[in-house]
One Martini backbone bead per residue (centre of mass of N, CA, C, O) as a GRO file, in nm:
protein
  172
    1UNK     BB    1   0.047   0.066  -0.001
    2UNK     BB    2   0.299   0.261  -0.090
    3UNK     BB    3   0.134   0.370  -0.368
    4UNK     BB    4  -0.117   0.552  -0.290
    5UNK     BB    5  -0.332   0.343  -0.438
    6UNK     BB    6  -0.686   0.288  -0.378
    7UNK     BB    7  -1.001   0.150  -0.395
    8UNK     BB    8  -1.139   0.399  -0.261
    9UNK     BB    9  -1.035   0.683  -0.406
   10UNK     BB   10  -0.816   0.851  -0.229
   11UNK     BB   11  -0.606   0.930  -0.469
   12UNK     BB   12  -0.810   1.108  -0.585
   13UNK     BB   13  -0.853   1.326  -0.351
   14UNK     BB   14  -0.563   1.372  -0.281
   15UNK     BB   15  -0.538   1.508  -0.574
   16UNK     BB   16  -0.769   1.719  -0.501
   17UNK     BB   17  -0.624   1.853  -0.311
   18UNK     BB   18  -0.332   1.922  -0.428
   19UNK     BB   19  -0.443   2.107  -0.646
   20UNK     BB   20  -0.629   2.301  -0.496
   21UNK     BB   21  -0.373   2.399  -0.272
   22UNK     BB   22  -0.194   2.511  -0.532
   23UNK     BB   23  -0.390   2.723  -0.658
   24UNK     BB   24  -0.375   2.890  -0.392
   25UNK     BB   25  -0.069   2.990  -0.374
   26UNK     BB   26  -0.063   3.088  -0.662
   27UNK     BB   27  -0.050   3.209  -0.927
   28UNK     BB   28  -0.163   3.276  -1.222
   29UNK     BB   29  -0.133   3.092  -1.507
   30UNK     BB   30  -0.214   2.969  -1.828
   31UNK     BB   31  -0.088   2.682  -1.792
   32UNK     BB   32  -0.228   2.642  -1.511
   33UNK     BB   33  -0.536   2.721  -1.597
   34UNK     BB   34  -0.522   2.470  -1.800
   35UNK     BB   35  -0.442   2.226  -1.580
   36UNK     BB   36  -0.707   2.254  -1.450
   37UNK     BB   37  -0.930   2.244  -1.655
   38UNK     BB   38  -0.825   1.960  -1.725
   39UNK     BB   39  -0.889   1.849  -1.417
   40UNK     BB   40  -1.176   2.070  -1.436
   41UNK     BB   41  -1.390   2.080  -1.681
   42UNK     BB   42  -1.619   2.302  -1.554
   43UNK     BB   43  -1.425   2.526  -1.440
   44UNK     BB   44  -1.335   2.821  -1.554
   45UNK     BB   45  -1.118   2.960  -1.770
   46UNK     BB   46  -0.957   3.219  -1.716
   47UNK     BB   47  -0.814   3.479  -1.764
   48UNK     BB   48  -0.507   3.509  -1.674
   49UNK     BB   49  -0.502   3.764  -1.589
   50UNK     BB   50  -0.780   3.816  -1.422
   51UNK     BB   51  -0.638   3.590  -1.225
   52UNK     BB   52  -0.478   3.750  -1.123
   53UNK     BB   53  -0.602   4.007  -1.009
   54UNK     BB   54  -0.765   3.857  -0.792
   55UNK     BB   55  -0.562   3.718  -0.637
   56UNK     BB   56  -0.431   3.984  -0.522
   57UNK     BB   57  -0.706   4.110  -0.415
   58UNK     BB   58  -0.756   3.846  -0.253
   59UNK     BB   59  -0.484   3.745  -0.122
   60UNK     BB   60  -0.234   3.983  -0.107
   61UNK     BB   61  -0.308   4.287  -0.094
   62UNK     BB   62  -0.328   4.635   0.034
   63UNK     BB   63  -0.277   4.479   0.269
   64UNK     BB   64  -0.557   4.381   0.333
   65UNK     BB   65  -0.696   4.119   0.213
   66UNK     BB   66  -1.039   4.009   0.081
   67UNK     BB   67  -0.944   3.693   0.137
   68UNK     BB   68  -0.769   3.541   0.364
   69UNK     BB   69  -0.557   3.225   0.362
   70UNK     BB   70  -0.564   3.245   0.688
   71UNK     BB   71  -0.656   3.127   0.975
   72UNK     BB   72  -0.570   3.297   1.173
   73UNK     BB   73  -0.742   3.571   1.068
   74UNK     BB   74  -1.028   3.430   1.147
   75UNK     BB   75  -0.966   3.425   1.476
   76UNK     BB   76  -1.043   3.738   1.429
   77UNK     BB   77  -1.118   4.076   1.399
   78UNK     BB   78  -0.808   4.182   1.335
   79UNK     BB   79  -0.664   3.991   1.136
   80UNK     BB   80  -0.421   3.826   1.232
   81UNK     BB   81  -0.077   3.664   1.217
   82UNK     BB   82   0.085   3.423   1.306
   83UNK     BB   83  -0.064   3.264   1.526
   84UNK     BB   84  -0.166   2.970   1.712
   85UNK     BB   85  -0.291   2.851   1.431
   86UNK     BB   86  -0.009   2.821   1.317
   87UNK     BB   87   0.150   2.663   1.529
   88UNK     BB   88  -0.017   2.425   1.514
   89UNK     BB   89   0.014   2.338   1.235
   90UNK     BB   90   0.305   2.307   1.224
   91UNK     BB   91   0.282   2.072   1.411
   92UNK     BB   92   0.150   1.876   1.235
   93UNK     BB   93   0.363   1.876   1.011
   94UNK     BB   94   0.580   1.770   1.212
   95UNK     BB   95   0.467   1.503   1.290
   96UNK     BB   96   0.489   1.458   0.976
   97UNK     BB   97   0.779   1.543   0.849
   98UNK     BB   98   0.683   1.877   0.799
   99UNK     BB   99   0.721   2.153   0.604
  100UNK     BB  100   0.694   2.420   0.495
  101UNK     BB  101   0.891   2.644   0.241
  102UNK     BB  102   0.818   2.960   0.407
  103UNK     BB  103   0.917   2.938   0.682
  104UNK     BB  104   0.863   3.258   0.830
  105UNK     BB  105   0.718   3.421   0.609
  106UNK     BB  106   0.464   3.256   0.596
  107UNK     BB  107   0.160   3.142   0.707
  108UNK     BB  108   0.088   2.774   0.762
  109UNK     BB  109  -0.230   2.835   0.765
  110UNK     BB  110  -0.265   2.823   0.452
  111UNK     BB  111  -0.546   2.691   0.288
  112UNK     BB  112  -0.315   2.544   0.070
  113UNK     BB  113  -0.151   2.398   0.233
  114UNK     BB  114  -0.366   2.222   0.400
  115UNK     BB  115  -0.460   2.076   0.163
  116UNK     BB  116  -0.170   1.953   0.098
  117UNK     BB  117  -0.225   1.789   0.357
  118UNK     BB  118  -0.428   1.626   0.300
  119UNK     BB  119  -0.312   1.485   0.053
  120UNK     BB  120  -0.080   1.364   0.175
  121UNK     BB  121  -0.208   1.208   0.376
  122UNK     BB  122  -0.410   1.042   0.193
  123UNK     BB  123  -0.144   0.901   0.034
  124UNK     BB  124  -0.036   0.752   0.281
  125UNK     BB  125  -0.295   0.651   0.477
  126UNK     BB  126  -0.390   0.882   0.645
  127UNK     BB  127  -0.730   0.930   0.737
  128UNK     BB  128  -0.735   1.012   1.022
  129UNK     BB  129  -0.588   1.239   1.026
  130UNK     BB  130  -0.672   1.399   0.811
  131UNK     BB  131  -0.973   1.401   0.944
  132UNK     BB  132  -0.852   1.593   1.211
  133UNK     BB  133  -0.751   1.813   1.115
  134UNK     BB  134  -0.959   1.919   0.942
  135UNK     BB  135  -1.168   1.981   1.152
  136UNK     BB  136  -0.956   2.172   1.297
  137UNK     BB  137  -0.867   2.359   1.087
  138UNK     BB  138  -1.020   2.409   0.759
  139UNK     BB  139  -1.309   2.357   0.854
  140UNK     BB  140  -1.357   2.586   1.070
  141UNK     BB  141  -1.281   2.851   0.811
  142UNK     BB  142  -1.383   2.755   0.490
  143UNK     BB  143  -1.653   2.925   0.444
  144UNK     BB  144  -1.616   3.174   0.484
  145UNK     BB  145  -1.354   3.236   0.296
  146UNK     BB  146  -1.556   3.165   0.058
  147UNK     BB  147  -1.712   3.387   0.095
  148UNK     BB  148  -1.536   3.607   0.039
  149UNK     BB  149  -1.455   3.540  -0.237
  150UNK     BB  150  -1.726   3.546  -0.370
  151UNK     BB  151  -1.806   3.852  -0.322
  152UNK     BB  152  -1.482   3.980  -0.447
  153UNK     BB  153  -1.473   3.821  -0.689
  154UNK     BB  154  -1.398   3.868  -1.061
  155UNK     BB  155  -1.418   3.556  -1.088
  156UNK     BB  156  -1.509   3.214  -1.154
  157UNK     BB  157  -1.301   3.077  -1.048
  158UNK     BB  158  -1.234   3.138  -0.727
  159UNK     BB  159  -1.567   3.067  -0.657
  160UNK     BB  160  -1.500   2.735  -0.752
  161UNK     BB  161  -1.271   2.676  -0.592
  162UNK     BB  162  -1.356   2.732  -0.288
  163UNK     BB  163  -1.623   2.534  -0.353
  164UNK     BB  164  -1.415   2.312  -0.359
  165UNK     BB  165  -1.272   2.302  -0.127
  166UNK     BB  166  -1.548   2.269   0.073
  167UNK     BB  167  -1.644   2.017  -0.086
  168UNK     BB  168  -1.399   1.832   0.028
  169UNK     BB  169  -1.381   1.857   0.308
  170UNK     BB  170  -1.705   1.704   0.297
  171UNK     BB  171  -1.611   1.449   0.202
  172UNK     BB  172  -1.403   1.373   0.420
   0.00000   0.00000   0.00000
C-alpha cells in the first residue's frame, strides 16, 4: 500500500486536495490555469491576467487582502497573522515529517497548504490523521473564507476553486 493507490477512491481525493491546494498558493499562469481546466473541466477557465489581478486583490492586498488565505486571520475580527493557529498547524506539519516551504515568510495555516497537507496525508493512507486535521483545522473556517472570496472575486475561477475547497472539505 506504500504506492498511495487505494481501491477506495482516496489516491483520487488526494489528487484533487493537492491540486486544489496548490492552486490556492501560487499566482496564475495561463499554463497553471489550462492544466487546472484539463483536471477539473466544469470550471470556467479565466482569462490568465484577469485570474492574477483577482488572486492580488483576493489573496495578496494592499494592505489586508479582501479574502485572506490564513487561518490566524480568521480567528479574530483584528485579521492577525502569525497567531496560535499558525503555530497549531506547524506542529501537525512536524508531527507528519513536514514543514512549510516558506516557514517563518508565509503564515503555515494558508488555506492552500492545509489543503496539500491534507491530500498529503491521504496519499500516505493516514485518512484518520487527515480528517481529525481537516476538522479542527481548514473545516473550521473555510466556509466563511470561500464566502469572502465569493462575495469579492471578480472572476468565477476562484469562486469555483473556493466551492470546490469546501466540498472537498465536506467529503472528507
Amino acid at each position: 500500500m506504500t504506492s498511495g493507490y487505494y481501491e477506495d477512491g482516496t489516491h483520487a481525493l488526494a489528487q484533487r486536495f493537492c491540486l486544489v491546494g496548490r492552486m490556492l498558493q501560487v499566482q496564475p499562469t495561463a499554463e497553471l490555469t489550462e492544466a487546472f481546466a484539463a483536471a477539473y473541466p466544469g470550471f470556467d477557465q479565466p482569462d490568465a491576467e484577469a485570474a492574477e489581478q483577482d488572486y492580488l486583490r483576493l489573496f495578496v492586498g494592499l494592505g489586508m487582502p479582501l479574502a485572506p488565505p490564513w487561518e490566524s486571520a480568521w480567528a479574530s475580527d483584528a485579521r492577525l497573522i502569525f497567531q496560535r493557529e499558525t503555530l497549531d498547524v506547524r506542529y501537525w506539519y512536524r508531527s507528519a515529517g513536514l514543514q512549510a516551504a516558506a516557514l517563518h515568510h508565509e503564515p503555515d495555516d494558508h488555506i492552500g497548504l492545509e489543503l496539500e497537507f491534507v491530500g498529503t496525508l491521504l496519499s500516505r493512507g493516514d485518512r484518520e490523521t487527515a480528517v481529525a486535521f481537516a476538522r479542527e483545522h481548514p473545516r473550521a473556517w473555510a466556509a466563511r473564507w470561500a464566502e469572502a472570496v465569493q462575495a469579492n472575486g471578480q472572476t468565477a475561477f476562484y469562486a469555483q476553486l473556493s466551492a470546490e475547497a469546501v466540498r472537498l472539505l465536506e467529503e472528507l
